[in-house]
Amino acid sequence: MNSPILSLHRPWWQRAADSLLSALARWREERALRREIAAAREMDESTLRDIGAPQWLIEEARHHREQARFDRELQRVRADPASPRYW
């Protein structure tokens, strides 16, 4: 009986290409997720609550907003030599 031979082995370059493509796809997904979280972090806490965002994201946005406010205040104090020192 003459049956065709079924090869279960893939060449190394096909395995390497598949591995590279899957790593690239994972990297793109992670990058998109980081961008979405960064965009949500810029939103107001009440807006995030209204759209049903998880509590950790709301707290992260609040922390980000407070940190930005602190940095602006610190820059203002450093720029004005006549202002009272906090330290």
PDB file of C-alpha atoms in Angstrom:
ATOM      1  CA  MET A   1       0.000   0.000   0.000  1.00  0.00           C
ATOM      2  CA  ASN A   2       1.443   3.305  -1.090  1.00  0.00           C
ATOM      3  CA  SER A   3       0.353   6.092   1.207  1.00  0.00           C
ATOM      4  CA  PRO A   4       1.886   9.564   1.260  1.00  0.00           C
ATOM      5  CA  ILE A   5       4.219  10.347   4.119  1.00  0.00           C
ATOM      6  CA  LEU A   6       2.887  12.877   6.563  1.00  0.00           C
ATOM      7  CA  SER A   7       5.653  14.938   8.079  1.00  0.00           C
ATOM      8  CA  LEU A   8       5.004  16.194  11.611  1.00  0.00           C
ATOM      9  CA  HIS A   9       8.234  18.108  11.780  1.00  0.00           C
ATOM     10  CA  ARG A  10       8.403  21.799  10.878  1.00  0.00           C
ATOM     11  CA  PRO A  11      11.681  23.391   9.833  1.00  0.00           C
ATOM     12  CA  TRP A  12      13.433  25.528  12.452  1.00  0.00           C
ATOM     13  CA  TRP A  13      12.897  28.732  10.507  1.00  0.00           C
ATOM     14  CA  GLN A  14       9.102  28.212  10.499  1.00  0.00           C
ATOM     15  CA  ARG A  15       9.094  27.635  14.252  1.00  0.00           C
ATOM     16  CA  ALA A  16      11.259  30.732  14.758  1.00  0.00           C
ATOM     17  CA  ALA A  17       8.996  32.838  12.543  1.00  0.00           C
ATOM     18  CA  ASP A  18       5.875  31.632  14.396  1.00  0.00           C
ATOM     19  CA  SER A  19       7.493  32.376  17.726  1.00  0.00           C
ATOM     20  CA  LEU A  20       8.529  35.831  16.571  1.00  0.00           C
ATOM     21  CA  LEU A  21       5.051  36.612  15.238  1.00  0.00           C
ATOM     22  CA  SER A  22       3.361  35.509  18.470  1.00  0.00           C
ATOM     23  CA  ALA A  23       5.791  37.596  20.536  1.00  0.00           C
ATOM     24  CA  LEU A  24       5.083  40.608  18.338  1.00  0.00           C
ATOM     25  CA  ALA A  25       1.325  40.102  18.736  1.00  0.00           C
ATOM     26  CA  ARG A  26       1.676  39.881  22.541  1.00  0.00           C
ATOM     27  CA  TRP A  27       3.794  43.049  22.583  1.00  0.00           C
ATOM     28  CA  ARG A  28       1.201  44.924  20.513  1.00  0.00           C
ATOM     29  CA  GLU A  29      -1.617  43.825  22.829  1.00  0.00           C
ATOM     30  CA  GLU A  30       0.325  44.871  25.934  1.00  0.00           C
ATOM     31  CA  ARG A  31       1.218  48.212  24.340  1.00  0.00           C
ATOM     32  CA  ALA A  32      -2.432  48.870  23.441  1.00  0.00           C
ATOM     33  CA  LEU A  33      -3.481  48.003  27.009  1.00  0.00           C
ATOM     34  CA  ARG A  34      -0.881  50.390  28.467  1.00  0.00           C
ATOM     35  CA  ARG A  35      -2.127  53.163  26.172  1.00  0.00           C
ATOM     36  CA  GLU A  36      -5.750  52.551  27.185  1.00  0.00           C
ATOM     37  CA  ILE A  37      -4.873  52.625  30.877  1.00  0.00           C
ATOM     38  CA  ALA A  38      -2.854  55.821  30.418  1.00  0.00           C
ATOM     39  CA  ALA A  39      -5.795  57.439  28.631  1.00  0.00           C
ATOM     40  CA  ALA A  40      -8.208  56.330  31.365  1.00  0.00           C
ATOM     41  CA  ARG A  41      -5.811  57.647  34.015  1.00  0.00           C
ATOM     42  CA  GLU A  42      -6.270  61.135  32.545  1.00  0.00           C
ATOM     43  CA  MET A  43     -10.050  60.983  33.012  1.00  0.00           C
ATOM     44  CA  ASP A  44     -11.917  62.411  35.966  1.00  0.00           C
ATOM     45  CA  GLU A  45     -12.833  60.014  38.775  1.00  0.00           C
ATOM     46  CA  SER A  46     -16.563  60.681  38.446  1.00  0.00           C
ATOM     47  CA  THR A  47     -16.430  59.965  34.718  1.00  0.00           C
ATOM     48  CA  LEU A  48     -14.680  56.681  35.398  1.00  0.00           C
ATOM     49  CA  ARG A  49     -17.339  55.766  37.968  1.00  0.00           C
ATOM     50  CA  ASP A  50     -20.087  56.627  35.461  1.00  0.00           C
ATOM     51  CA  ILE A  51     -18.657  54.317  32.805  1.00  0.00           C
ATOM     52  CA  GLY A  52     -18.215  51.505  35.332  1.00  0.00           C
ATOM     53  CA  ALA A  53     -14.425  51.424  35.592  1.00  0.00           C
ATOM     54  CA  PRO A  54     -12.934  49.174  38.275  1.00  0.00           C
ATOM     55  CA  GLN A  55     -12.041  50.729  41.618  1.00  0.00           C
ATOM     56  CA  TRP A  56      -8.281  50.256  41.123  1.00  0.00           C
ATOM     57  CA  LEU A  57      -8.410  52.371  37.969  1.00  0.00           C
ATOM     58  CA  ILE A  58     -10.398  55.107  39.708  1.00  0.00           C
ATOM     59  CA  GLU A  59      -7.860  55.199  42.548  1.00  0.00           C
ATOM     60  CA  GLU A  60      -4.974  55.250  40.096  1.00  0.00           C
ATOM     61  CA  ALA A  61      -6.549  58.199  38.255  1.00  0.00           C
ATOM     62  CA  ARG A  62      -7.061  60.021  41.563  1.00  0.00           C
ATOM     63  CA  HIS A  63      -3.446  59.393  42.551  1.00  0.00           C
ATOM     64  CA  HIS A  64      -2.213  60.564  39.154  1.00  0.00           C
ATOM     65  CA  ARG A  65      -4.261  63.761  39.413  1.00  0.00           C
ATOM     66  CA  GLU A  66      -2.995  64.493  42.952  1.00  0.00           C
ATOM     67  CA  GLN A  67       0.600  63.873  41.895  1.00  0.00           C
ATOM     68  CA  ALA A  68       0.225  66.239  38.927  1.00  0.00           C
ATOM     69  CA  ARG A  69      -1.283  68.900  41.213  1.00  0.00           C
ATOM     70  CA  PHE A  70       1.601  68.498  43.673  1.00  0.00           C
ATOM     71  CA  ASP A  71       4.176  68.760  40.877  1.00  0.00           C
ATOM     72  CA  ARG A  72       2.569  71.958  39.559  1.00  0.00           C
ATOM     73  CA  GLU A  73       2.561  73.475  43.045  1.00  0.00           C
ATOM     74  CA  LEU A  74       6.183  72.499  43.569  1.00  0.00           C
ATOM     75  CA  GLN A  75       7.199  74.112  40.274  1.00  0.00           C
ATOM     76  CA  ARG A  76       5.318  77.273  41.258  1.00  0.00           C
ATOM     77  CA  VAL A  77       7.104  77.420  44.613  1.00  0.00           C
ATOM     78  CA  ARG A  78      10.495  76.855  43.036  1.00  0.00           C
ATOM     79  CA  ALA A  79       9.883  79.542  40.411  1.00  0.00           C
ATOM     80  CA  ASP A  80       8.895  82.205  42.967  1.00  0.00           C
ATOM     81  CA  PRO A  81      11.858  82.986  45.269  1.00  0.00           C
ATOM     82  CA  ALA A  82       9.698  85.225  47.486  1.00  0.00           C
ATOM     83  CA  SER A  83       7.201  82.488  48.319  1.00  0.00           C
ATOM     84  CA  PRO A  84       7.461  80.809  51.730  1.00  0.00           C
ATOM     85  CA  ARG A  85       9.504  77.655  51.823  1.00  0.00           C
ATOM     86  CA  TYR A  86       7.856  74.374  52.735  1.00  0.00           C
ATOM     87  CA  TRP A  87      11.086  72.698  53.784  1.00  0.00           C
TER      88      TRP A  87
END
